Amino acid sequence: GSTNDASAQQPISGDERDRECWESLGVAPAELRCDVTLVCGQSFRWRQTSTHEWTGIIAGSMVSVEQGETDVWLCAWVDGQRARPGKALMDATR
């Protein structure tokens, strides 16, 4: 693919050093619209933390979810730093 194809597969917020912390949820933005789902009355305590990013709690862990152009991404927060989500956390999202 072209360079544009590769960049479309990466999270769009954050800088280069934290991109390795994001894990694809394997779901298209059309299936999980963060901008609609995480602000409705059925989703509690999610905060929009940047243009395409929301932060909240999943399975007791603080996480950020990002709605990209072709995918939805997840990263964990550990000791105030972004971290790649572990298997247990990824399993909790399925």
Coordinates of N, CA, C and O in Angstrom, one line a residue:
G1 N 0.8 -1.2 0.0 CA 0.0 0.0 0.0 C 0.9 1.2 0.0 O 2.1 1.2 0.2
S2 N 0.2 2.3 -0.2 CA 0.9 3.6 -0.2 C 1.1 4.1 1.2 O 0.6 3.6 2.2
T3 N 1.9 5.2 1.4 CA 2.1 5.8 2.7 C 0.8 6.2 3.3 O 0.6 6.1 4.5
N4 N -0.1 6.8 2.5 CA -1.4 7.2 3.1 C -2.2 6.0 3.6 O -2.8 6.2 4.6
D5 N -2.1 4.9 3.0 CA -2.8 3.7 3.5 C -2.2 3.3 4.9 O -3.0 3.0 5.8
A6 N -0.9 3.4 5.1 CA -0.3 3.0 6.3 C -0.7 4.0 7.4 O -1.0 3.6 8.6
S7 N -0.7 5.3 7.1 CA -1.1 6.3 8.2 C -2.5 6.2 8.5 O -2.9 6.5 9.7
A8 N -3.4 5.7 7.6 CA -4.8 5.6 7.9 C -5.0 4.5 8.9 O -6.0 4.4 9.6
Q9 N -4.1 3.5 9.0 CA -4.2 2.4 9.9 C -3.6 2.7 11.3 O -3.7 1.9 12.2
Q10 N -3.1 3.9 11.6 CA -2.6 4.3 12.8 C -3.6 5.2 13.6 O -4.4 5.9 13.0
P11 N -3.5 5.2 14.9 CA -4.3 6.2 15.7 C -3.9 7.6 15.2 O -2.8 7.9 14.8
I12 N -4.9 8.5 15.3 CA -4.6 9.9 14.8 C -4.2 10.9 15.9 O -3.7 11.9 15.5
S13 N -4.5 10.6 17.1 CA -4.1 11.5 18.2 C -2.8 11.1 18.8 O -2.3 10.0 18.5
G14 N -2.2 11.9 19.7 CA -1.0 11.6 20.3 C 0.2 11.9 19.4 O 0.0 12.3 18.3
D15 N 1.4 11.6 19.9 CA 2.5 11.8 19.1 C 3.2 10.5 18.7 O 2.7 9.4 19.2
E16 N 4.3 10.5 18.0 CA 4.9 9.3 17.5 C 5.3 8.3 18.6 O 5.2 7.1 18.5
R17 N 5.8 8.9 19.8 CA 6.3 8.0 20.8 C 5.2 7.2 21.5 O 5.5 6.2 22.1
D18 N 3.9 7.6 21.4 CA 2.9 6.8 22.1 C 2.0 6.0 21.1 O 1.1 5.3 21.6
R19 N 2.3 6.0 19.8 CA 1.5 5.2 18.9 C 1.6 3.7 19.1 O 0.7 3.0 18.9
E20 N 2.7 3.3 19.6 CA 2.9 1.9 19.9 C 2.0 1.4 21.0 O 1.9 0.2 21.3
C21 N 1.4 2.3 21.8 CA 0.6 1.9 22.9 C -0.9 1.6 22.5 O -1.6 1.2 23.3
W22 N -1.2 1.9 21.3 CA -2.6 1.7 20.8 C -2.8 0.3 20.2 O -2.0 -0.1 19.4
E23 N -3.9 -0.3 20.5 CA -4.3 -1.6 20.0 C -5.6 -1.5 19.3 O -6.5 -0.9 19.7
S24 N -5.6 -2.0 18.1 CA -6.9 -2.0 17.3 C -7.9 -2.8 17.9 O -7.7 -4.0 18.4
L25 N -9.1 -2.3 18.0 CA -10.3 -3.1 18.5 C -10.8 -4.0 17.4 O -11.7 -4.8 17.6
G26 N -10.4 -3.8 16.1 CA -10.9 -4.6 15.0 C -12.3 -4.3 14.6 O -13.0 -5.2 14.2
V27 N -12.7 -3.1 14.9 CA -14.1 -2.7 14.6 C -14.1 -1.4 13.8 O -13.3 -0.5 14.1
A28 N -14.9 -1.4 12.8 CA -15.0 -0.1 11.9 C -15.7 1.0 12.7 O -16.6 0.7 13.5
P29 N -15.3 2.2 12.5 CA -16.0 3.3 13.1 C -17.5 3.4 12.8 O -18.3 3.9 13.6
A30 N -17.9 2.8 11.7 CA -19.3 2.8 11.4 C -20.1 1.9 12.3 O -21.3 2.0 12.6
E31 N -19.4 0.9 12.9 CA -20.0 -0.1 13.8 C -20.0 0.4 15.2 O -20.9 0.1 16.0
L32 N -19.0 1.2 15.6 CA -18.8 1.7 17.0 C -18.5 3.2 16.8 O -17.4 3.6 16.6
R33 N -19.6 4.0 16.8 CA -19.4 5.5 16.7 C -19.2 6.1 18.1 O -20.1 6.3 18.8
C34 N -17.9 6.2 18.4 CA -17.6 6.8 19.7 C -18.2 8.1 20.0 O -18.7 8.4 21.1
D35 N -18.3 8.9 18.9 CA -18.8 10.3 19.0 C -20.3 10.3 19.4 O -20.9 11.3 19.9
V36 N -21.0 9.2 19.1 CA -22.4 9.0 19.5 C -22.6 8.1 20.7 O -23.3 8.5 21.7
T37 N -21.9 7.0 20.7 CA -22.1 6.0 21.8 C -21.6 6.5 23.2 O -22.3 6.3 24.2
L38 N -20.5 7.1 23.2 CA -19.9 7.5 24.5 C -20.4 8.8 25.1 O -20.1 9.1 26.2
V39 N -21.3 9.4 24.4 CA -22.0 10.6 25.0 C -23.4 10.4 25.3 O -24.1 11.3 25.8
C40 N -24.0 9.3 25.0 CA -25.4 9.0 25.2 C -25.7 8.7 26.7 O -24.7 8.5 27.5
G41 N -26.9 8.7 27.1 CA -27.3 8.5 28.5 C -27.0 7.1 29.0 O -27.0 6.9 30.2
Q42 N -26.6 6.1 28.2 CA -26.3 4.8 28.6 C -24.8 4.6 28.9 O -24.4 3.5 29.4
S43 N -24.0 5.5 28.5 CA -22.5 5.5 28.8 C -22.2 6.5 29.8 O -22.4 7.7 29.6
F44 N -21.7 6.1 30.9 CA -21.4 7.0 32.0 C -19.9 7.2 32.2 O -19.1 6.3 32.0
R45 N -19.6 8.4 32.6 CA -18.2 8.8 33.0 C -17.2 8.7 31.9 O -16.0 8.5 32.2
W46 N -17.5 8.8 30.7 CA -16.6 8.9 29.6 C -16.4 10.4 29.3 O -17.4 11.2 29.3
R47 N -15.2 10.8 29.1 CA -14.9 12.2 28.8 C -14.2 12.3 27.5 O -13.3 11.5 27.2
Q48 N -14.6 13.3 26.7 CA -13.9 13.5 25.4 C -12.6 14.2 25.7 O -12.7 15.3 26.3
T49 N -11.5 13.6 25.4 CA -10.2 14.2 25.8 C -9.4 14.8 24.7 O -8.4 15.4 24.9
S50 N -9.9 14.6 23.5 CA -9.4 15.3 22.3 C -10.4 15.1 21.2 O -11.4 14.5 21.4
T51 N -10.1 15.6 20.0 CA -11.1 15.6 18.9 C -11.7 14.2 18.7 O -12.9 14.1 18.5
H52 N -10.9 13.2 18.6 CA -11.4 11.9 18.3 C -11.1 10.9 19.4 O -11.2 9.7 19.2
E53 N -10.9 11.3 20.6 CA -10.5 10.4 21.7 C -11.4 10.7 23.0 O -11.7 11.8 23.3
W54 N -11.7 9.5 23.6 CA -12.5 9.5 24.8 C -11.8 8.7 25.9 O -11.2 7.7 25.6
T55 N -11.9 9.1 27.1 CA -11.2 8.4 28.2 C -12.3 8.0 29.2 O -13.2 8.8 29.6
G56 N -12.2 6.7 29.7 CA -13.1 6.2 30.7 C -12.5 4.9 31.3 O -11.3 4.7 31.2
I57 N -13.4 4.1 31.9 CA -13.0 2.9 32.6 C -13.6 1.7 31.9 O -14.8 1.7 31.7
I58 N -12.8 0.7 31.7 CA -13.2 -0.6 31.2 C -12.6 -1.6 32.1 O -11.3 -1.6 32.3
A59 N -13.4 -2.5 32.7 CA -12.9 -3.6 33.5 C -11.9 -3.1 34.6 O -10.9 -3.7 34.9
G60 N -12.3 -1.9 35.2 CA -11.5 -1.4 36.3 C -10.2 -0.7 35.9 O -9.4 -0.2 36.7
S61 N -9.9 -0.6 34.6 CA -8.7 0.1 34.1 C -9.1 1.4 33.3 O -10.0 1.4 32.6
M62 N -8.3 2.4 33.6 CA -8.5 3.7 32.8 C -7.9 3.5 31.4 O -6.8 3.0 31.2
V63 N -8.7 3.8 30.4 CA -8.4 3.6 29.0 C -8.8 4.8 28.2 O -9.6 5.6 28.6
S64 N -8.2 4.9 27.0 CA -8.6 5.9 26.0 C -9.1 5.1 24.8 O -8.4 4.1 24.4
V65 N -10.1 5.5 24.2 CA -10.6 4.9 22.9 C -10.6 6.0 21.9 O -11.0 7.2 22.1
E66 N -10.1 5.7 20.7 CA -10.0 6.7 19.6 C -10.7 6.2 18.4 O -10.5 5.0 18.0
Q67 N -11.5 7.0 17.8 CA -12.2 6.7 16.6 C -11.3 7.2 15.4 O -11.2 8.4 15.2
G68 N -10.7 6.3 14.7 CA -9.9 6.6 13.5 C -10.8 6.6 12.3 O -12.0 6.4 12.3
E69 N -10.1 6.8 11.1 CA -10.9 6.7 9.9 C -11.3 5.4 9.5 O -12.4 5.2 8.9
T70 N -10.5 4.3 9.8 CA -10.8 3.0 9.4 C -10.9 2.0 10.5 O -11.2 0.8 10.3
D71 N -10.7 2.4 11.8 CA -10.6 1.5 12.9 C -10.9 2.3 14.2 O -10.8 3.5 14.2
V72 N -11.2 1.5 15.2 CA -11.3 2.1 16.6 C -10.2 1.5 17.4 O -9.9 0.3 17.3
W73 N -9.5 2.4 18.1 CA -8.3 2.0 18.8 C -8.4 2.1 20.3 O -9.3 2.9 20.8
L74 N -7.6 1.4 21.1 CA -7.7 1.4 22.6 C -6.3 1.5 23.1 O -5.4 0.8 22.6
C75 N -6.1 2.3 24.1 CA -4.8 2.3 24.9 C -5.2 2.3 26.4 O -6.2 2.9 26.8
A76 N -4.3 1.8 27.2 CA -4.5 1.8 28.6 C -3.7 2.9 29.2 O -2.8 3.5 28.6
W77 N -4.0 3.3 30.5 CA -3.2 4.2 31.2 C -2.6 3.5 32.5 O -3.4 2.9 33.2
V78 N -1.3 3.6 32.7 CA -0.7 3.0 33.8 C 0.3 4.0 34.4 O 1.1 4.5 33.7
D79 N 0.0 4.4 35.7 CA 0.9 5.4 36.4 C 1.0 6.7 35.6 O 2.0 7.3 35.5
G80 N -0.2 7.1 35.0 CA -0.2 8.3 34.3 C 0.4 8.3 32.9 O 0.5 9.4 32.3
Q81 N 0.8 7.2 32.4 CA 1.4 7.0 31.1 C 0.6 6.1 30.2 O 0.0 5.2 30.7
R82 N 0.6 6.4 28.9 CA -0.1 5.5 28.0 C 0.7 4.2 28.0 O 1.9 4.1 28.0
A83 N -0.1 3.1 27.9 CA 0.5 1.7 27.8 C -0.3 0.9 26.9 O -1.5 1.0 26.8
R84 N 0.3 -0.1 26.3 CA -0.4 -1.0 25.4 C -1.3 -1.9 26.3 O -0.9 -2.4 27.3
P85 N -2.6 -2.0 25.9 CA -3.5 -2.8 26.8 C -3.1 -4.3 26.8 O -2.7 -4.8 25.7
G86 N -3.2 -4.9 27.9 CA -2.9 -6.3 28.0 C -4.1 -7.2 27.5 O -5.2 -6.7 27.2
K87 N -3.8 -8.5 27.5 CA -4.8 -9.4 26.9 C -6.1 -9.4 27.7 O -7.2 -9.4 27.1
A88 N -6.1 -9.4 29.1 CA -7.3 -9.3 29.9 C -8.2 -8.1 29.5 O -9.4 -8.2 29.4
L89 N -7.5 -7.0 29.4 CA -8.3 -5.8 29.0 C -8.9 -5.9 27.6 O -10.0 -5.6 27.4
M90 N -8.1 -6.4 26.7 CA -8.6 -6.6 25.3 C -9.8 -7.6 25.3 O -10.8 -7.4 24.6
D91 N -9.7 -8.6 26.1 CA -10.7 -9.6 26.2 C -12.0 -9.0 26.7 O -13.1 -9.3 26.3
A92 N -11.9 -8.0 27.6 CA -13.0 -7.4 28.2 C -13.8 -6.5 27.2 O -14.9 -6.2 27.4
T93 N -13.1 -6.1 26.1 CA -13.8 -5.3 25.1 C -14.5 -6.1 24.1 O -15.2 -5.6 23.3
R94 N -14.4 -7.4 24.1 CA -15.0 -8.3 23.1 C -16.4 -8.7 23.5 O -16.8 -8.8 24.5

